[in-house]
Amino acid sequence: MDCSQTLSTPCSSRRIRQASWVDPASGKKHRGAFRIDVELAGPWTILFRRWEERDAVNSDGSGFGDSFERASSRDALGHEQGILAGHHQIIAYDLSGIKIVLRYEVDAYRISEQPSIDTLTDQLSPLNVGSGTSGTEQKVFELVDVRHIGFAVPQPLLVKIKSRSQLSKGRFHLKDAYLQLYLGQIPALCLGIHNGNGVFTSIDEIRLDSERCSAAKEKVQPGLRKLRRLLEQIQSAVIERGQGAKLSLICQGGKLLLMQREPGDSFLPPTILKRFTSQVIQNQIYI
């Protein structure tokens, strides 16, 4: 399948972003090569897992995004020992008939007052932290270490943080930013502007629902429709190959191929995969 003919628009969470391409009308060429491993769970659900050649990439020191994030935010109560890129949100929404369950990195959230320890205790008090589980639940929780800390942050309070130099601010693509906000359902972006030497002079706030984003909203619609059709094509192709098939989406030179890979472990433990066998919801994709 030809990427340039199938999908346009760069998207938020990397797995969606790598499964999409810029609108040919924008004059940009296709993105670089990538690989996304794919697996069928139950009769309808498709699981995506990004494959990375390297787990870590050294910074070239040319950006100040991490420094701006540290300076413009503070650790949430219960996360004082946290690290950047250490918190992720999981959301679910309907993309024109396809249920998307998406995990993405959360930069920060907006709050007028840090919750007190009493508030945190009240929020956690209904949780049953005992060991009285049995059957499947017991087996599932033996696989992971679940720690209940912090508190639930309402989606409308989330904020994306980025930085740009004064010279490169003019090259900031609002359409790309809109897609990152939209696909993660993040209502606001804080764009820190610095002088090129890491001294920040202003913060530009961009809201997803603002008039400023109305033009970007219109521009991304054709790409979102193509993204939806592509996801449906991928789902049909994976279902056709059946349970147990180990597949990968490979994009090179603007061409997207669905290829079989060598057998290996499943993305999820068997006890969790069994939960999908009685699935009645169709068109469900986990990214």
PDB file of C-alpha atoms in Angstrom:
ATOM      1  CA  MET A   1       0.000   0.000   0.000  1.00  0.00           C
ATOM      2  CA  ASP A   2       1.290   3.427  -0.926  1.00  0.00           C
ATOM      3  CA  CYS A   3       1.625   5.581   2.180  1.00  0.00           C
ATOM      4  CA  SER A   4       1.231   8.831   0.310  1.00  0.00           C
ATOM      5  CA  GLN A   5      -2.057   7.621  -1.155  1.00  0.00           C
ATOM      6  CA  THR A   6      -3.411   6.031   1.998  1.00  0.00           C
ATOM      7  CA  LEU A   7      -2.869   8.508   4.783  1.00  0.00           C
ATOM      8  CA  SER A   8      -1.772  12.053   5.507  1.00  0.00           C
ATOM      9  CA  THR A   9      -1.142  13.919   8.778  1.00  0.00           C
ATOM     10  CA  PRO A  10       1.454  13.381  11.484  1.00  0.00           C
ATOM     11  CA  CYS A  11      -0.204  12.413  14.767  1.00  0.00           C
ATOM     12  CA  SER A  12       0.316  12.480  18.495  1.00  0.00           C
ATOM     13  CA  SER A  13       1.265   9.261  20.234  1.00  0.00           C
ATOM     14  CA  ARG A  14       4.141   7.830  18.241  1.00  0.00           C
ATOM     15  CA  ARG A  15       2.363   4.707  17.184  1.00  0.00           C
ATOM     16  CA  ILE A  16      -0.424   6.731  15.594  1.00  0.00           C
ATOM     17  CA  ARG A  17       2.071   9.279  14.324  1.00  0.00           C
ATOM     18  CA  GLN A  18       4.088   6.528  12.644  1.00  0.00           C
ATOM     19  CA  ALA A  19       0.903   5.091  11.150  1.00  0.00           C
ATOM     20  CA  SER A  20       0.155   8.371   9.404  1.00  0.00           C
ATOM     21  CA  TRP A  21       1.725  10.691   6.884  1.00  0.00           C
ATOM     22  CA  VAL A  22       1.663  14.323   5.909  1.00  0.00           C
ATOM     23  CA  ASP A  23      -1.042  15.473   3.522  1.00  0.00           C
ATOM     24  CA  PRO A  24       0.467  15.590   0.008  1.00  0.00           C
ATOM     25  CA  ALA A  25      -1.106  19.033  -0.359  1.00  0.00           C
ATOM     26  CA  SER A  26       1.283  20.354   2.285  1.00  0.00           C
ATOM     27  CA  GLY A  27       4.246  19.803  -0.023  1.00  0.00           C
ATOM     28  CA  LYS A  28       6.040  17.565   2.495  1.00  0.00           C
ATOM     29  CA  LYS A  29       7.403  14.150   1.682  1.00  0.00           C
ATOM     30  CA  HIS A  30       6.756  10.971   3.631  1.00  0.00           C
ATOM     31  CA  ARG A  31       8.352  10.397   7.017  1.00  0.00           C
ATOM     32  CA  GLY A  32      11.333   8.152   7.622  1.00  0.00           C
ATOM     33  CA  ALA A  33      11.285   4.379   7.851  1.00  0.00           C
ATOM     34  CA  PHE A  34       9.647   2.723  10.832  1.00  0.00           C
ATOM     35  CA  ARG A  35       8.330  -0.590  12.097  1.00  0.00           C
ATOM     36  CA  ILE A  36       5.242  -1.314  14.211  1.00  0.00           C
ATOM     37  CA  ASP A  37       4.583  -4.863  15.407  1.00  0.00           C
ATOM     38  CA  VAL A  38       0.934  -5.944  15.256  1.00  0.00           C
ATOM     39  CA  GLU A  39      -1.001  -8.713  16.987  1.00  0.00           C
ATOM     40  CA  LEU A  40      -4.604  -9.920  17.103  1.00  0.00           C
ATOM     41  CA  ALA A  41      -6.179 -10.293  20.559  1.00  0.00           C
ATOM     42  CA  GLY A  42      -9.560 -11.976  20.608  1.00  0.00           C
ATOM     43  CA  PRO A  43     -11.768 -11.850  17.509  1.00  0.00           C
ATOM     44  CA  TRP A  44     -11.548  -8.103  16.820  1.00  0.00           C
ATOM     45  CA  THR A  45      -8.932  -6.258  18.887  1.00  0.00           C
ATOM     46  CA  ILE A  46      -5.666  -5.211  17.242  1.00  0.00           C
ATOM     47  CA  LEU A  47      -2.622  -4.479  19.414  1.00  0.00           C
ATOM     48  CA  PHE A  48       0.171  -2.190  18.186  1.00  0.00           C
ATOM     49  CA  ARG A  49       3.687  -2.090  19.640  1.00  0.00           C
ATOM     50  CA  ARG A  50       6.333   0.290  18.347  1.00  0.00           C
ATOM     51  CA  TRP A  51       9.663  -1.336  17.545  1.00  0.00           C
ATOM     52  CA  GLU A  52      12.775   0.708  18.241  1.00  0.00           C
ATOM     53  CA  GLU A  53      16.228  -0.100  16.958  1.00  0.00           C
ATOM     54  CA  ARG A  54      17.619   1.730  19.988  1.00  0.00           C
ATOM     55  CA  ASP A  55      15.972   2.152  23.388  1.00  0.00           C
ATOM     56  CA  ALA A  56      17.751   5.452  24.066  1.00  0.00           C
ATOM     57  CA  VAL A  57      19.053   8.286  21.920  1.00  0.00           C
ATOM     58  CA  ASN A  58      21.675  10.724  23.151  1.00  0.00           C
ATOM     59  CA  SER A  59      20.662  14.369  23.057  1.00  0.00           C
ATOM     60  CA  ASP A  60      22.746  16.665  20.877  1.00  0.00           C
ATOM     61  CA  GLY A  61      22.298  19.469  23.399  1.00  0.00           C
ATOM     62  CA  SER A  62      20.625  21.792  20.903  1.00  0.00           C
ATOM     63  CA  GLY A  63      17.225  21.968  22.632  1.00  0.00           C
ATOM     64  CA  PHE A  64      15.943  23.238  25.949  1.00  0.00           C
ATOM     65  CA  GLY A  65      12.600  21.426  26.118  1.00  0.00           C
ATOM     66  CA  ASP A  66      13.403  19.301  29.178  1.00  0.00           C
ATOM     67  CA  SER A  67      14.823  22.286  31.043  1.00  0.00           C
ATOM     68  CA  PHE A  68      11.716  24.326  30.264  1.00  0.00           C
ATOM     69  CA  GLU A  69       9.475  21.500  31.444  1.00  0.00           C
ATOM     70  CA  ARG A  70      11.344  21.241  34.748  1.00  0.00           C
ATOM     71  CA  ALA A  71      11.332  25.006  35.291  1.00  0.00           C
ATOM     72  CA  SER A  72       7.682  25.548  34.395  1.00  0.00           C
ATOM     73  CA  SER A  73       6.192  22.677  36.412  1.00  0.00           C
ATOM     74  CA  ARG A  74       6.550  20.973  39.773  1.00  0.00           C
ATOM     75  CA  ASP A  75       6.225  17.395  40.950  1.00  0.00           C
ATOM     76  CA  ALA A  76       2.730  16.254  41.825  1.00  0.00           C
ATOM     77  CA  LEU A  77       2.020  15.058  45.349  1.00  0.00           C
ATOM     78  CA  GLY A  78       3.122  11.444  45.622  1.00  0.00           C
ATOM     79  CA  HIS A  79       5.407  11.700  42.577  1.00  0.00           C
ATOM     80  CA  GLU A  80       8.283  13.687  44.074  1.00  0.00           C
ATOM     81  CA  GLN A  81      10.803  11.133  42.814  1.00  0.00           C
ATOM     82  CA  GLY A  82       9.352  11.078  39.324  1.00  0.00           C
ATOM     83  CA  ILE A  83      11.315  11.551  36.123  1.00  0.00           C
ATOM     84  CA  LEU A  84      10.529  13.252  32.843  1.00  0.00           C
ATOM     85  CA  ALA A  85       8.536  11.023  30.489  1.00  0.00           C
ATOM     86  CA  GLY A  86       7.641   8.935  33.521  1.00  0.00           C
ATOM     87  CA  HIS A  87       3.870   9.387  33.464  1.00  0.00           C
ATOM     88  CA  HIS A  88       1.466   8.149  30.811  1.00  0.00           C
ATOM     89  CA  GLN A  89      -2.249   8.501  30.350  1.00  0.00           C
ATOM     90  CA  ILE A  90      -4.579   5.913  28.790  1.00  0.00           C
ATOM     91  CA  ILE A  91      -7.723   7.145  27.083  1.00  0.00           C
ATOM     92  CA  ALA A  92     -10.412   5.589  24.908  1.00  0.00           C
ATOM     93  CA  TYR A  93     -12.503   7.262  22.254  1.00  0.00           C
ATOM     94  CA  ASP A  94     -14.430   6.523  19.097  1.00  0.00           C
ATOM     95  CA  LEU A  95     -12.794   7.387  15.773  1.00  0.00           C
ATOM     96  CA  SER A  96     -15.718   7.166  13.341  1.00  0.00           C
ATOM     97  CA  GLY A  97     -16.733   3.686  14.486  1.00  0.00           C
ATOM     98  CA  ILE A  98     -13.325   2.360  15.564  1.00  0.00           C
ATOM     99  CA  LYS A  99     -12.701   2.280  19.300  1.00  0.00           C
ATOM    100  CA  ILE A 100      -9.200   3.586  19.996  1.00  0.00           C
ATOM    101  CA  VAL A 101      -7.446   2.858  23.305  1.00  0.00           C
ATOM    102  CA  LEU A 102      -4.377   5.074  23.323  1.00  0.00           C
ATOM    103  CA  ARG A 103      -1.431   5.460  25.692  1.00  0.00           C
ATOM    104  CA  TYR A 104       0.609   8.643  25.554  1.00  0.00           C
ATOM    105  CA  GLU A 105       3.052  10.663  27.632  1.00  0.00           C
ATOM    106  CA  VAL A 106       1.659  13.401  29.876  1.00  0.00           C
ATOM    107  CA  ASP A 107       3.806  16.503  30.420  1.00  0.00           C
ATOM    108  CA  ALA A 108       1.842  18.399  33.063  1.00  0.00           C
ATOM    109  CA  TYR A 109      -1.560  19.446  34.300  1.00  0.00           C
ATOM    110  CA  ARG A 110      -2.959  22.775  35.377  1.00  0.00           C
ATOM    111  CA  ILE A 111      -4.149  23.180  38.967  1.00  0.00           C
ATOM    112  CA  SER A 112      -4.592  26.226  41.166  1.00  0.00           C
ATOM    113  CA  GLU A 113      -3.719  24.465  44.401  1.00  0.00           C
ATOM    114  CA  GLN A 114      -1.708  21.330  45.123  1.00  0.00           C
ATOM    115  CA  PRO A 115      -3.962  18.768  46.903  1.00  0.00           C
ATOM    116  CA  SER A 116      -3.173  18.224  50.561  1.00  0.00           C
ATOM    117  CA  ILE A 117      -2.228  14.868  52.028  1.00  0.00           C
ATOM    118  CA  ASP A 118      -5.697  14.759  53.644  1.00  0.00           C
ATOM    119  CA  THR A 119      -7.321  15.141  50.231  1.00  0.00           C
ATOM    120  CA  LEU A 120      -5.122  12.384  48.847  1.00  0.00           C
ATOM    121  CA  THR A 121      -6.068  10.114  51.758  1.00  0.00           C
ATOM    122  CA  ASP A 122      -9.760  10.747  51.161  1.00  0.00           C
ATOM    123  CA  GLN A 123      -9.398   9.893  47.477  1.00  0.00           C
ATOM    124  CA  LEU A 124      -7.512   6.681  48.154  1.00  0.00           C
ATOM    125  CA  SER A 125      -9.634   5.501  51.083  1.00  0.00           C
ATOM    126  CA  PRO A 126     -12.264   3.702  48.929  1.00  0.00           C
ATOM    127  CA  LEU A 127      -9.553   1.576  47.331  1.00  0.00           C
ATOM    128  CA  ASN A 128      -9.353  -2.005  48.516  1.00  0.00           C
ATOM    129  CA  VAL A 129      -5.635  -2.612  48.953  1.00  0.00           C
ATOM    130  CA  GLY A 130      -6.048  -5.971  50.617  1.00  0.00           C
ATOM    131  CA  SER A 131      -4.814  -9.258  49.181  1.00  0.00           C
ATOM    132  CA  GLY A 132      -8.217 -10.905  49.044  1.00  0.00           C
ATOM    133  CA  THR A 133      -8.223 -11.542  45.286  1.00  0.00           C
ATOM    134  CA  SER A 134      -8.781 -14.872  43.665  1.00  0.00           C
ATOM    135  CA  GLY A 135      -8.970 -16.645  40.337  1.00  0.00           C
ATOM    136  CA  THR A 136      -8.054 -14.669  37.240  1.00  0.00           C
ATOM    137  CA  GLU A 137      -7.624 -11.367  39.105  1.00  0.00           C
ATOM    138  CA  GLN A 138      -5.041 -12.904  41.413  1.00  0.00           C
ATOM    139  CA  LYS A 139      -3.084 -14.286  38.460  1.00  0.00           C
ATOM    140  CA  VAL A 140      -3.138 -10.943  36.652  1.00  0.00           C
ATOM    141  CA  PHE A 141      -1.895  -8.950  39.623  1.00  0.00           C
ATOM    142  CA  GLU A 142       0.918 -11.425  40.201  1.00  0.00           C
ATOM    143  CA  LEU A 143       2.359 -10.263  36.875  1.00  0.00           C
ATOM    144  CA  VAL A 144       2.752  -6.587  37.743  1.00  0.00           C
ATOM    145  CA  ASP A 145       3.463  -4.463  40.787  1.00  0.00           C
ATOM    146  CA  VAL A 146       0.526  -2.050  41.111  1.00  0.00           C
ATOM    147  CA  ARG A 147       1.099   0.939  43.378  1.00  0.00           C
ATOM    148  CA  HIS A 148      -1.737   3.362  44.072  1.00  0.00           C
ATOM    149  CA  ILE A 149      -0.216   6.829  44.490  1.00  0.00           C
ATOM    150  CA  GLY A 150      -1.215  10.296  43.445  1.00  0.00           C
ATOM    151  CA  PHE A 151      -4.739  11.057  42.317  1.00  0.00           C
ATOM    152  CA  ALA A 152      -6.838  10.999  39.185  1.00  0.00           C
ATOM    153  CA  VAL A 153      -6.246  14.107  37.066  1.00  0.00           C
ATOM    154  CA  PRO A 154      -9.258  15.243  35.020  1.00  0.00           C
ATOM    155  CA  GLN A 155      -8.561  15.226  31.283  1.00  0.00           C
ATOM    156  CA  PRO A 156      -9.484  18.945  30.828  1.00  0.00           C
ATOM    157  CA  LEU A 157      -6.552  19.944  33.075  1.00  0.00           C
ATOM    158  CA  LEU A 158      -3.813  18.285  30.994  1.00  0.00           C
ATOM    159  CA  VAL A 159      -1.200  20.485  29.306  1.00  0.00           C
ATOM    160  CA  LYS A 160       1.344  19.703  26.581  1.00  0.00           C
ATOM    161  CA  ILE A 161       4.705  21.477  26.963  1.00  0.00           C
ATOM    162  CA  LYS A 162       6.990  22.391  24.061  1.00  0.00           C
ATOM    163  CA  SER A 163       9.732  24.926  23.416  1.00  0.00           C
ATOM    164  CA  ARG A 164      10.994  26.926  20.446  1.00  0.00           C
ATOM    165  CA  SER A 165      13.663  29.552  19.907  1.00  0.00           C
ATOM    166  CA  GLN A 166      12.659  33.013  18.753  1.00  0.00           C
ATOM    167  CA  LEU A 167      14.234  32.257  15.370  1.00  0.00           C
ATOM    168  CA  SER A 168      12.389  28.965  14.851  1.00  0.00           C
ATOM    169  CA  LYS A 169       9.027  30.113  16.207  1.00  0.00           C
ATOM    170  CA  GLY A 170       7.954  31.026  12.684  1.00  0.00           C
ATOM    171  CA  ARG A 171       8.538  27.417  11.603  1.00  0.00           C
ATOM    172  CA  PHE A 172       6.200  26.046  14.270  1.00  0.00           C
ATOM    173  CA  HIS A 173       3.437  24.126  12.484  1.00  0.00           C
ATOM    174  CA  LEU A 174       0.126  24.680  14.243  1.00  0.00           C
ATOM    175  CA  LYS A 175      -1.450  21.796  12.315  1.00  0.00           C
ATOM    176  CA  ASP A 176       1.042  19.336  13.800  1.00  0.00           C
ATOM    177  CA  ALA A 177       0.461  20.730  17.287  1.00  0.00           C
ATOM    178  CA  TYR A 178      -3.302  20.508  16.830  1.00  0.00           C
ATOM    179  CA  LEU A 179      -3.063  16.811  15.964  1.00  0.00           C
ATOM    180  CA  GLN A 180      -0.962  16.082  19.028  1.00  0.00           C
ATOM    181  CA  LEU A 181      -3.531  17.793  21.207  1.00  0.00           C
ATOM    182  CA  TYR A 182      -6.533  16.279  19.436  1.00  0.00           C
ATOM    183  CA  LEU A 183      -5.419  12.644  19.399  1.00  0.00           C
ATOM    184  CA  GLY A 184      -4.442  12.807  23.067  1.00  0.00           C
ATOM    185  CA  GLN A 185      -7.518  14.895  23.910  1.00  0.00           C
ATOM    186  CA  ILE A 186      -5.213  17.430  25.591  1.00  0.00           C
ATOM    187  CA  PRO A 187      -6.928  20.826  25.774  1.00  0.00           C
ATOM    188  CA  ALA A 188      -3.898  23.127  25.874  1.00  0.00           C
ATOM    189  CA  LEU A 189      -0.295  23.560  24.722  1.00  0.00           C
ATOM    190  CA  CYS A 190       2.230  25.807  26.485  1.00  0.00           C
ATOM    191  CA  LEU A 191       4.933  26.861  24.033  1.00  0.00           C
ATOM    192  CA  GLY A 192       7.997  28.342  25.718  1.00  0.00           C
ATOM    193  CA  ILE A 193       9.945  30.843  23.595  1.00  0.00           C
ATOM    194  CA  HIS A 194      13.670  31.270  24.313  1.00  0.00           C
ATOM    195  CA  ASN A 195      16.435  33.472  22.894  1.00  0.00           C
ATOM    196  CA  GLY A 196      18.481  30.596  21.499  1.00  0.00           C
ATOM    197  CA  ASN A 197      20.661  30.284  24.586  1.00  0.00           C
ATOM    198  CA  GLY A 198      18.066  28.758  26.869  1.00  0.00           C
ATOM    199  CA  VAL A 199      16.762  32.015  28.354  1.00  0.00           C
ATOM    200  CA  PHE A 200      12.969  31.881  28.067  1.00  0.00           C
ATOM    201  CA  THR A 201      11.274  35.196  27.412  1.00  0.00           C
ATOM    202  CA  SER A 202       7.597  34.299  26.968  1.00  0.00           C
ATOM    203  CA  ILE A 203       5.033  31.494  26.996  1.00  0.00           C
ATOM    204  CA  ASP A 204       2.507  31.151  24.194  1.00  0.00           C
ATOM    205  CA  GLU A 205      -0.619  29.231  25.204  1.00  0.00           C
ATOM    206  CA  ILE A 206      -2.540  27.437  22.451  1.00  0.00           C
ATOM    207  CA  ARG A 207      -5.928  25.936  23.270  1.00  0.00           C
ATOM    208  CA  LEU A 208      -7.476  23.133  21.263  1.00  0.00           C
ATOM    209  CA  ASP A 209     -10.902  24.774  21.189  1.00  0.00           C
ATOM    210  CA  SER A 210      -9.699  28.292  20.376  1.00  0.00           C
ATOM    211  CA  GLU A 211     -10.473  30.264  17.244  1.00  0.00           C
ATOM    212  CA  ARG A 212      -6.743  30.231  16.574  1.00  0.00           C
ATOM    213  CA  CYS A 213      -6.908  26.479  15.944  1.00  0.00           C
ATOM    214  CA  SER A 214     -10.001  26.564  13.719  1.00  0.00           C
ATOM    215  CA  ALA A 215      -7.983  26.630  10.479  1.00  0.00           C
ATOM    216  CA  ALA A 216      -5.731  23.784  11.668  1.00  0.00           C
ATOM    217  CA  LYS A 217      -8.820  21.785  12.621  1.00  0.00           C
ATOM    218  CA  GLU A 218     -10.123  22.015   9.066  1.00  0.00           C
ATOM    219  CA  LYS A 219      -6.756  21.133   7.523  1.00  0.00           C
ATOM    220  CA  VAL A 220      -6.377  17.872   9.456  1.00  0.00           C
ATOM    221  CA  GLN A 221      -9.824  16.468   8.625  1.00  0.00           C
ATOM    222  CA  PRO A 222      -8.827  14.780   5.306  1.00  0.00           C
ATOM    223  CA  GLY A 223      -5.858  13.132   7.010  1.00  0.00           C
ATOM    224  CA  LEU A 224      -7.951  11.906   9.931  1.00  0.00           C
ATOM    225  CA  ARG A 225     -10.423  10.320   7.528  1.00  0.00           C
ATOM    226  CA  LYS A 226      -7.547   8.574   5.741  1.00  0.00           C
ATOM    227  CA  LEU A 227      -6.144   7.455   9.095  1.00  0.00           C
ATOM    228  CA  ARG A 228      -9.472   5.887   9.982  1.00  0.00           C
ATOM    229  CA  ARG A 229      -9.633   4.004   6.657  1.00  0.00           C
ATOM    230  CA  LEU A 230      -6.050   2.798   7.028  1.00  0.00           C
ATOM    231  CA  LEU A 231      -6.680   1.453  10.537  1.00  0.00           C
ATOM    232  CA  GLU A 232      -9.705  -0.424   9.217  1.00  0.00           C
ATOM    233  CA  GLN A 233      -7.629  -1.930   6.388  1.00  0.00           C
ATOM    234  CA  ILE A 234      -4.935  -3.013   8.843  1.00  0.00           C
ATOM    235  CA  GLN A 235      -7.520  -4.554  11.145  1.00  0.00           C
ATOM    236  CA  SER A 236      -9.111  -6.545   8.311  1.00  0.00           C
ATOM    237  CA  ALA A 237      -5.740  -7.806   7.093  1.00  0.00           C
ATOM    238  CA  VAL A 238      -4.665  -8.920  10.583  1.00  0.00           C
ATOM    239  CA  ILE A 239      -7.992 -10.652  11.296  1.00  0.00           C
ATOM    240  CA  GLU A 240      -7.695 -12.499   7.974  1.00  0.00           C
ATOM    241  CA  ARG A 241      -4.377 -14.006   9.091  1.00  0.00           C
ATOM    242  CA  GLY A 242      -5.940 -15.269  12.324  1.00  0.00           C
ATOM    243  CA  GLN A 243      -4.903 -15.808  15.913  1.00  0.00           C
ATOM    244  CA  GLY A 244      -1.233 -16.366  16.624  1.00  0.00           C
ATOM    245  CA  ALA A 245       0.040 -14.587  13.520  1.00  0.00           C
ATOM    246  CA  LYS A 246       3.107 -12.438  14.200  1.00  0.00           C
ATOM    247  CA  LEU A 247       2.989  -9.430  11.893  1.00  0.00           C
ATOM    248  CA  SER A 248       4.771  -6.122  11.435  1.00  0.00           C
ATOM    249  CA  LEU A 249       3.974  -2.916   9.597  1.00  0.00           C
ATOM    250  CA  ILE A 250       7.096  -1.798   7.753  1.00  0.00           C
ATOM    251  CA  CYS A 251       7.341   1.590   6.069  1.00  0.00           C
ATOM    252  CA  GLN A 252      10.256   2.305   3.744  1.00  0.00           C
ATOM    253  CA  GLY A 253      10.459   4.776   0.909  1.00  0.00           C
ATOM    254  CA  GLY A 254       6.848   5.819   1.364  1.00  0.00           C
ATOM    255  CA  LYS A 255       5.509   2.264   1.003  1.00  0.00           C
ATOM    256  CA  LEU A 256       3.701   0.539   3.866  1.00  0.00           C
ATOM    257  CA  LEU A 257       3.914  -3.266   3.956  1.00  0.00           C
ATOM    258  CA  LEU A 258       2.301  -5.791   6.290  1.00  0.00           C
ATOM    259  CA  MET A 259       4.866  -8.554   6.758  1.00  0.00           C
ATOM    260  CA  GLN A 260       5.082 -11.731   8.802  1.00  0.00           C
ATOM    261  CA  ARG A 261       7.819 -11.776  11.406  1.00  0.00           C
ATOM    262  CA  GLU A 262       9.532 -14.620  13.217  1.00  0.00           C
ATOM    263  CA  PRO A 263       7.496 -16.312  15.977  1.00  0.00           C
ATOM    264  CA  GLY A 264       8.048 -14.932  19.443  1.00  0.00           C
ATOM    265  CA  ASP A 265       6.372 -14.034  22.688  1.00  0.00           C
ATOM    266  CA  SER A 266       3.013 -12.322  22.641  1.00  0.00           C
ATOM    267  CA  PHE A 267       2.670  -8.658  23.597  1.00  0.00           C
ATOM    268  CA  LEU A 268       0.607  -9.637  26.645  1.00  0.00           C
ATOM    269  CA  PRO A 269       0.716 -12.572  29.095  1.00  0.00           C
ATOM    270  CA  PRO A 270      -1.722 -15.424  28.299  1.00  0.00           C
ATOM    271  CA  THR A 271      -3.879 -14.668  31.355  1.00  0.00           C
ATOM    272  CA  ILE A 272      -4.553 -11.164  30.068  1.00  0.00           C
ATOM    273  CA  LEU A 273      -5.014 -12.217  26.440  1.00  0.00           C
ATOM    274  CA  LYS A 274      -7.800 -14.560  27.571  1.00  0.00           C
ATOM    275  CA  ARG A 275      -9.817 -11.532  28.572  1.00  0.00           C
ATOM    276  CA  PHE A 276     -10.221 -10.676  24.897  1.00  0.00           C
ATOM    277  CA  THR A 277     -11.629 -14.060  23.862  1.00  0.00           C
ATOM    278  CA  SER A 278     -15.159 -13.212  24.992  1.00  0.00           C
ATOM    279  CA  GLN A 279     -14.989  -9.766  23.457  1.00  0.00           C
ATOM    280  CA  VAL A 280     -18.234  -8.546  21.926  1.00  0.00           C
ATOM    281  CA  ILE A 281     -17.105  -5.042  20.912  1.00  0.00           C
ATOM    282  CA  GLN A 282     -15.996  -4.916  17.298  1.00  0.00           C
ATOM    283  CA  ASN A 283     -13.461  -2.579  15.698  1.00  0.00           C
ATOM    284  CA  GLN A 284     -11.282  -2.090  18.760  1.00  0.00           C
ATOM    285  CA  ILE A 285      -7.658  -1.039  18.434  1.00  0.00           C
ATOM    286  CA  TYR A 286      -5.087  -0.689  21.230  1.00  0.00           C
ATOM    287  CA  ILE A 287      -2.207   1.636  20.420  1.00  0.00           C
TER     288      ILE A 287
END
